[in-house]
Amino acid sequence: MSDELQALIGAELRREVPEPVKAFAAQLARRAGGAAAAVLFYGSNLRDARLDGVIDFYIVLDRVGAWPGSRLAALANGVLPPNVGYCEEVLDGHALRAKYALISLSQFRRGVSHGSLDTTLWARFSQPCCVAWARSEIDLVAAVNVVRQAVMAAARWAAELGPDRGEALAYWRALFARTYDAELRVERGGRGNDLVERDAARYARLLPAAWNAAGIRFVASGPDELAPEISRLQRNHAEKQWALRRRLGKFWNIARLLKAAFTFDGAVDYVVWKVERHSGIRPEVTEWQRRHPLLAAPGIYWRLRRLGVLR
């Protein structure tokens, strides 16, 4: 499988990342006892080349049960991936914080397919990412192929739901407007436009390469304008299919939030960091509170009220 899209995605995922990020990814991967295949680095810290804030990782596993934790957490991750967690480490003199998601390679492959009812994975991994750690070259290539599939799924939806003709960026803007609308989001409505504009050259290269890889015919009428050969019947069918995904999108988000109440590893430390970041106050927590976040939640809430953090 050698094509322009794979070359573009391969180069992107093989980019160098800061040594502290690589060390953090490797340390997290070791928790799986050899069952971690790759750790993908994505999000605002990658885009802005920063180490502060929270680093976003996706940890790809051979099987979700390989991650240490309760049977309930593994079962929940098998039914509705990914589980999420938070941790803090000091590496190479840098105090680092990471939020990580856990998913098996087979779940990842299903989630980035064009037919997936959940748009979250392919929408996320059609955006820039790279491999911060891989168990082997074979695992790295597998990660490249999955991300390639995510970009192809996104590009197909962009062709089916986007304008009849226009510049490449217009298709991505239209697509991300749809995906943001299908999820519970705290970002403002133009967030998708911002993502496209800051990596405009990347998205302009990816779209025709992804259409070629997906077998979508198109006409390039000039240096900037593209017109995919999508019939009105195909567009109408895609609109109906997207309406279903839009209705399900917020359900998936709410279900994951409810699941996180029972499975979020490091939830208390994550709340403490958020409080300190926004208020300058770092509440002290006990090991018991870390082990039992749901039982500890009322006490932490009232302590934050007394400190004046919550009103």
Short mmCIF file of C-alpha atoms in Angstrom, two decimals:
data_model
loop_
_atom_site.label_atom_id
_atom_site.label_comp_id
_atom_site.label_asym_id
_atom_site.label_seq_id
_atom_site.Cartn_x
_atom_site.Cartn_y
_atom_site.Cartn_z
CA MET A 1 0.00 0.00 0.00
CA SER A 2 2.16 2.83 -1.27
CA ASP A 3 0.54 6.09 -2.34
CA GLU A 4 0.90 9.82 -1.85
CA LEU A 5 -1.40 9.86 1.16
CA GLN A 6 0.54 7.16 2.94
CA ALA A 7 3.78 9.04 2.27
CA LEU A 8 2.31 12.25 3.70
CA ILE A 9 0.89 10.54 6.79
CA GLY A 10 4.06 8.50 7.27
CA ALA A 11 6.22 11.62 7.27
CA GLU A 12 3.85 13.36 9.67
CA LEU A 13 3.72 10.53 12.18
CA ARG A 14 7.50 10.04 12.12
CA ARG A 15 8.25 13.65 13.04
CA GLU A 16 10.62 14.23 15.93
CA VAL A 17 9.00 15.14 19.22
CA PRO A 18 10.66 16.66 22.32
CA GLU A 19 12.66 14.16 24.37
CA PRO A 20 10.56 14.71 27.53
CA VAL A 21 7.41 13.84 25.55
CA LYS A 22 9.04 10.68 24.18
CA ALA A 23 10.17 9.68 27.68
CA PHE A 24 6.69 10.30 29.09
CA ALA A 25 5.08 8.23 26.32
CA ALA A 26 7.54 5.36 26.88
CA GLN A 27 6.89 5.44 30.63
CA LEU A 28 3.15 5.20 30.08
CA ALA A 29 3.58 2.40 27.55
CA ARG A 30 5.51 0.33 30.12
CA ARG A 31 2.40 0.21 32.31
CA ALA A 32 0.85 -2.20 29.82
CA GLY A 33 3.62 -4.75 30.38
CA GLY A 34 4.62 -5.13 26.73
CA ALA A 35 1.06 -4.96 25.34
CA ALA A 36 1.29 -1.32 24.22
CA ALA A 37 1.83 -1.04 20.47
CA ALA A 38 2.15 2.74 20.05
CA VAL A 39 1.51 6.06 21.75
CA LEU A 40 0.13 8.84 19.56
CA PHE A 41 0.72 12.48 20.47
CA TYR A 42 -1.87 15.00 19.31
CA GLY A 43 -3.70 18.15 20.38
CA SER A 44 -2.75 21.71 21.27
CA ASN A 45 0.66 20.89 22.77
CA LEU A 46 1.71 19.26 19.51
CA ARG A 47 0.33 22.14 17.42
CA ASP A 48 1.98 24.81 19.59
CA ALA A 49 5.20 22.86 20.38
CA ARG A 50 4.74 23.37 24.13
CA LEU A 51 5.34 21.26 27.23
CA ASP A 52 3.10 23.15 29.66
CA GLY A 53 -0.60 22.48 30.05
CA VAL A 54 -1.74 18.90 29.43
CA ILE A 55 -0.16 16.65 26.80
CA ASP A 56 -2.68 14.52 24.88
CA PHE A 57 -1.81 10.88 24.22
CA TYR A 58 -3.66 7.96 22.67
CA ILE A 59 -2.21 4.65 23.87
CA VAL A 60 -2.84 1.85 21.37
CA LEU A 61 -2.92 -1.59 23.00
CA ASP A 62 -3.02 -5.18 21.80
CA ARG A 63 -6.03 -5.61 24.10
CA VAL A 64 -7.66 -3.17 26.51
CA GLY A 65 -7.49 -5.66 29.39
CA ALA A 66 -3.69 -5.41 29.37
CA TRP A 67 -3.85 -1.99 31.05
CA PRO A 68 -3.66 -2.22 34.87
CA GLY A 69 -6.98 -1.53 36.53
CA SER A 70 -10.26 -3.07 37.53
CA ARG A 71 -12.24 -5.59 35.51
CA LEU A 72 -15.06 -3.04 35.40
CA ALA A 73 -12.76 -0.52 33.71
CA ALA A 74 -11.58 -3.09 31.16
CA LEU A 75 -15.17 -4.16 30.45
CA ALA A 76 -16.27 -0.53 30.05
CA ASN A 77 -13.40 0.11 27.66
CA GLY A 78 -14.34 -2.96 25.66
CA VAL A 79 -17.91 -1.70 25.28
CA LEU A 80 -17.34 2.03 24.85
CA PRO A 81 -13.73 3.01 24.15
CA PRO A 82 -11.64 4.82 25.04
CA ASN A 83 -11.05 4.91 28.78
CA VAL A 84 -9.16 8.00 29.88
CA GLY A 85 -6.68 8.85 32.60
CA TYR A 86 -4.40 11.60 33.87
CA CYS A 87 -0.90 11.53 35.34
CA GLU A 88 1.94 13.86 36.28
CA GLU A 89 5.68 13.21 36.06
CA VAL A 90 8.94 15.15 36.29
CA LEU A 91 11.17 14.15 33.36
CA ASP A 92 14.42 15.79 32.26
CA GLY A 93 13.70 18.62 34.66
CA HIS A 94 10.25 19.28 33.17
CA ALA A 95 7.05 18.91 35.20
CA LEU A 96 4.79 17.22 32.68
CA ARG A 97 1.08 16.44 32.76
CA ALA A 98 -0.74 14.13 30.38
CA LYS A 99 -4.28 13.06 29.68
CA TYR A 100 -4.27 9.71 27.93
CA ALA A 101 -6.86 7.57 26.18
CA LEU A 102 -6.68 3.77 25.97
CA ILE A 103 -7.83 1.84 22.92
CA SER A 104 -7.00 -1.46 21.24
CA LEU A 105 -5.71 -1.52 17.68
CA SER A 106 -8.82 -3.40 16.50
CA GLN A 107 -11.10 -0.81 18.15
CA PHE A 108 -9.04 1.96 16.58
CA ARG A 109 -9.41 0.45 13.11
CA ARG A 110 -13.17 0.14 13.48
CA GLY A 111 -13.49 3.67 14.83
CA VAL A 112 -11.74 5.35 11.90
CA SER A 113 -13.79 3.62 9.20
CA HIS A 114 -16.13 5.68 7.04
CA GLY A 115 -19.02 3.50 8.20
CA SER A 116 -18.46 4.09 11.91
CA LEU A 117 -21.51 5.58 13.64
CA ASP A 118 -19.16 7.44 16.01
CA THR A 119 -17.38 10.30 14.23
CA THR A 120 -14.98 11.08 17.10
CA LEU A 121 -11.94 9.02 16.13
CA TRP A 122 -11.65 9.75 12.42
CA ALA A 123 -12.38 13.44 13.03
CA ARG A 124 -9.65 13.66 15.65
CA PHE A 125 -7.02 11.75 13.71
CA SER A 126 -7.62 13.55 10.44
CA GLN A 127 -5.94 16.38 12.34
CA PRO A 128 -2.16 16.50 12.94
CA CYS A 129 -0.63 13.82 15.16
CA CYS A 130 2.61 11.91 15.46
CA VAL A 131 3.99 8.78 17.10
CA ALA A 132 5.73 9.58 20.38
CA TRP A 133 6.61 5.93 21.02
CA ALA A 134 6.26 2.64 19.14
CA ARG A 135 7.08 -0.89 20.19
CA SER A 136 8.50 -1.74 16.76
CA GLU A 137 8.63 -0.58 13.17
CA ILE A 138 5.72 -2.91 12.41
CA ASP A 139 3.62 -1.18 15.07
CA LEU A 140 4.60 2.23 13.75
CA VAL A 141 3.49 1.23 10.23
CA ALA A 142 0.21 -0.05 11.69
CA ALA A 143 -0.33 3.35 13.30
CA VAL A 144 0.39 5.08 9.98
CA ASN A 145 -2.18 2.87 8.25
CA VAL A 146 -4.86 3.58 10.86
CA VAL A 147 -4.33 7.35 10.66
CA ARG A 148 -4.33 7.09 6.86
CA GLN A 149 -7.72 5.40 7.13
CA ALA A 150 -8.98 8.20 9.40
CA VAL A 151 -7.96 10.83 6.85
CA MET A 152 -9.63 8.86 4.04
CA ALA A 153 -12.87 8.60 6.04
CA ALA A 154 -12.82 12.33 6.76
CA ALA A 155 -12.07 13.16 3.11
CA ARG A 156 -14.92 10.97 1.88
CA TRP A 157 -17.39 12.68 4.21
CA ALA A 158 -15.98 16.05 3.12
CA ALA A 159 -16.70 15.16 -0.51
CA GLU A 160 -20.20 13.87 0.23
CA LEU A 161 -21.27 16.69 2.57
CA GLY A 162 -19.22 19.59 1.25
CA PRO A 163 -19.76 22.05 -1.61
CA ASP A 164 -20.14 20.90 -5.22
CA ARG A 165 -16.88 22.68 -5.96
CA GLY A 166 -14.42 24.88 -4.12
CA GLU A 167 -10.95 25.16 -2.69
CA ALA A 168 -9.68 22.25 -0.59
CA LEU A 169 -9.93 24.22 2.65
CA ALA A 170 -13.65 24.86 2.06
CA TYR A 171 -14.28 21.12 2.26
CA TRP A 172 -12.39 20.78 5.54
CA ARG A 173 -14.13 23.82 7.05
CA ALA A 174 -17.53 22.40 6.13
CA LEU A 175 -16.58 18.98 7.52
CA PHE A 176 -15.29 20.23 10.88
CA ALA A 177 -18.36 22.44 11.27
CA ARG A 178 -20.38 19.23 10.98
CA THR A 179 -18.26 17.18 13.37
CA TYR A 180 -18.17 19.92 16.02
CA ASP A 181 -21.94 20.26 15.75
CA ALA A 182 -22.31 16.50 16.31
CA GLU A 183 -20.43 16.58 19.65
CA LEU A 184 -20.75 18.25 23.04
CA ARG A 185 -18.13 20.99 22.81
CA VAL A 186 -17.09 23.88 25.02
CA GLU A 187 -15.13 25.56 22.22
CA ARG A 188 -16.68 28.37 20.25
CA GLY A 189 -18.33 27.59 16.94
CA GLY A 190 -15.43 28.70 14.73
CA ARG A 191 -12.92 26.33 16.29
CA GLY A 192 -12.89 24.08 13.22
CA ASN A 193 -11.99 27.03 10.99
CA ASP A 194 -9.07 27.87 13.28
CA LEU A 195 -7.74 24.31 13.04
CA VAL A 196 -7.83 24.42 9.25
CA GLU A 197 -6.27 27.87 8.91
CA ARG A 198 -3.29 27.16 11.12
CA ASP A 199 -2.34 24.10 9.01
CA ALA A 200 -3.77 25.29 5.69
CA ALA A 201 -0.96 23.90 3.52
CA ARG A 202 -1.28 20.48 5.16
CA TYR A 203 -5.03 20.24 4.62
CA ALA A 204 -4.72 21.49 1.04
CA ARG A 205 -2.21 18.69 0.26
CA LEU A 206 -4.15 15.99 2.10
CA LEU A 207 -7.53 16.34 0.43
CA PRO A 208 -6.68 15.41 -3.18
CA ALA A 209 -4.26 12.73 -1.94
CA ALA A 210 -7.00 11.25 0.25
CA TRP A 211 -9.57 11.37 -2.54
CA ASN A 212 -7.16 9.55 -4.84
CA ALA A 213 -6.47 6.92 -2.17
CA ALA A 214 -10.21 6.46 -1.53
CA GLY A 215 -11.01 6.15 -5.23
CA ILE A 216 -13.05 9.36 -5.35
CA ARG A 217 -12.84 10.97 -8.76
CA PHE A 218 -12.57 14.73 -8.91
CA VAL A 219 -11.80 17.54 -11.32
CA ALA A 220 -9.14 20.10 -10.52
CA SER A 221 -10.22 23.22 -12.40
CA GLY A 222 -7.37 25.56 -11.65
CA PRO A 223 -4.70 25.61 -8.94
CA ASP A 224 -7.19 25.92 -6.07
CA GLU A 225 -10.64 24.66 -7.10
CA LEU A 226 -11.67 21.02 -6.78
CA ALA A 227 -14.94 19.31 -7.73
CA PRO A 228 -15.56 15.73 -6.54
CA GLU A 229 -17.73 13.58 -8.78
CA ILE A 230 -20.46 12.91 -6.22
CA SER A 231 -23.99 12.46 -7.59
CA ARG A 232 -27.03 14.11 -6.08
CA LEU A 233 -28.27 10.65 -5.07
CA GLN A 234 -25.01 10.00 -3.21
CA ARG A 235 -25.21 13.38 -1.48
CA ASN A 236 -28.80 12.77 -0.38
CA HIS A 237 -27.84 9.34 1.00
CA ALA A 238 -24.85 10.85 2.83
CA GLU A 239 -27.06 13.53 4.39
CA LYS A 240 -29.39 10.85 5.76
CA GLN A 241 -26.45 8.86 7.10
CA TRP A 242 -24.96 11.97 8.70
CA ALA A 243 -28.30 12.87 10.34
CA LEU A 244 -28.10 9.55 12.21
CA ARG A 245 -24.52 10.24 13.30
CA ARG A 246 -25.45 13.72 14.45
CA ARG A 247 -28.28 12.35 16.59
CA LEU A 248 -25.96 9.74 18.10
CA GLY A 249 -22.98 12.08 18.58
CA LYS A 250 -24.08 13.79 21.77
CA PHE A 251 -25.32 10.46 23.13
CA TRP A 252 -21.80 9.01 22.73
CA ASN A 253 -20.35 12.06 24.51
CA ILE A 254 -22.77 11.83 27.43
CA ALA A 255 -22.24 8.06 27.72
CA ARG A 256 -18.47 8.56 27.88
CA LEU A 257 -18.81 11.27 30.52
CA LEU A 258 -20.93 8.94 32.66
CA LYS A 259 -18.44 6.11 32.12
CA ALA A 260 -15.55 8.40 33.10
CA ALA A 261 -17.17 8.95 36.50
CA PHE A 262 -16.30 5.31 37.25
CA THR A 263 -13.20 4.70 35.13
CA PHE A 264 -11.20 7.98 34.90
CA ASP A 265 -7.77 7.06 36.27
CA GLY A 266 -6.21 10.00 38.14
CA ALA A 267 -9.43 12.03 38.13
CA VAL A 268 -8.73 13.75 41.47
CA ASP A 269 -5.24 14.89 40.41
CA TYR A 270 -6.71 16.20 37.16
CA VAL A 271 -9.28 18.28 39.08
CA VAL A 272 -6.56 19.57 41.39
CA TRP A 273 -4.46 20.67 38.42
CA LYS A 274 -7.43 22.39 36.77
CA VAL A 275 -8.23 24.23 40.01
CA GLU A 276 -4.62 25.33 40.47
CA ARG A 277 -4.32 26.45 36.84
CA HIS A 278 -7.45 28.61 36.98
CA SER A 279 -7.34 29.88 40.58
CA GLY A 280 -3.73 29.63 41.74
CA ILE A 281 -4.89 27.49 44.69
CA ARG A 282 -3.71 23.88 44.98
CA PRO A 283 -5.95 21.90 47.33
CA GLU A 284 -4.32 19.02 49.20
CA VAL A 285 -5.74 15.56 48.57
CA THR A 286 -5.15 12.24 50.32
CA GLU A 287 -4.32 8.84 48.87
CA TRP A 288 -7.77 7.64 49.95
CA GLN A 289 -9.36 10.41 47.90
CA ARG A 290 -7.26 9.40 44.91
CA ARG A 291 -8.35 5.76 45.23
CA HIS A 292 -12.03 6.61 45.76
CA PRO A 293 -12.79 9.71 43.65
CA LEU A 294 -16.58 9.29 43.65
CA LEU A 295 -16.76 8.94 47.44
CA ALA A 296 -14.30 11.81 47.84
CA ALA A 297 -16.11 14.16 45.46
CA PRO A 298 -18.51 15.77 48.01
CA GLY A 299 -15.69 16.51 50.48
CA ILE A 300 -13.47 18.00 47.76
CA TYR A 301 -16.39 20.09 46.53
CA TRP A 302 -17.06 21.60 49.97
CA ARG A 303 -13.35 22.24 50.56
CA LEU A 304 -13.16 24.16 47.29
CA ARG A 305 -16.23 26.13 48.37
CA ARG A 306 -14.55 27.07 51.67
CA LEU A 307 -11.41 28.12 49.78
CA GLY A 308 -13.53 30.39 47.59
CA VAL A 309 -12.66 28.53 44.40
CA LEU A 310 -16.29 27.52 43.78
CA ARG A 311 -19.26 29.80 44.37
#
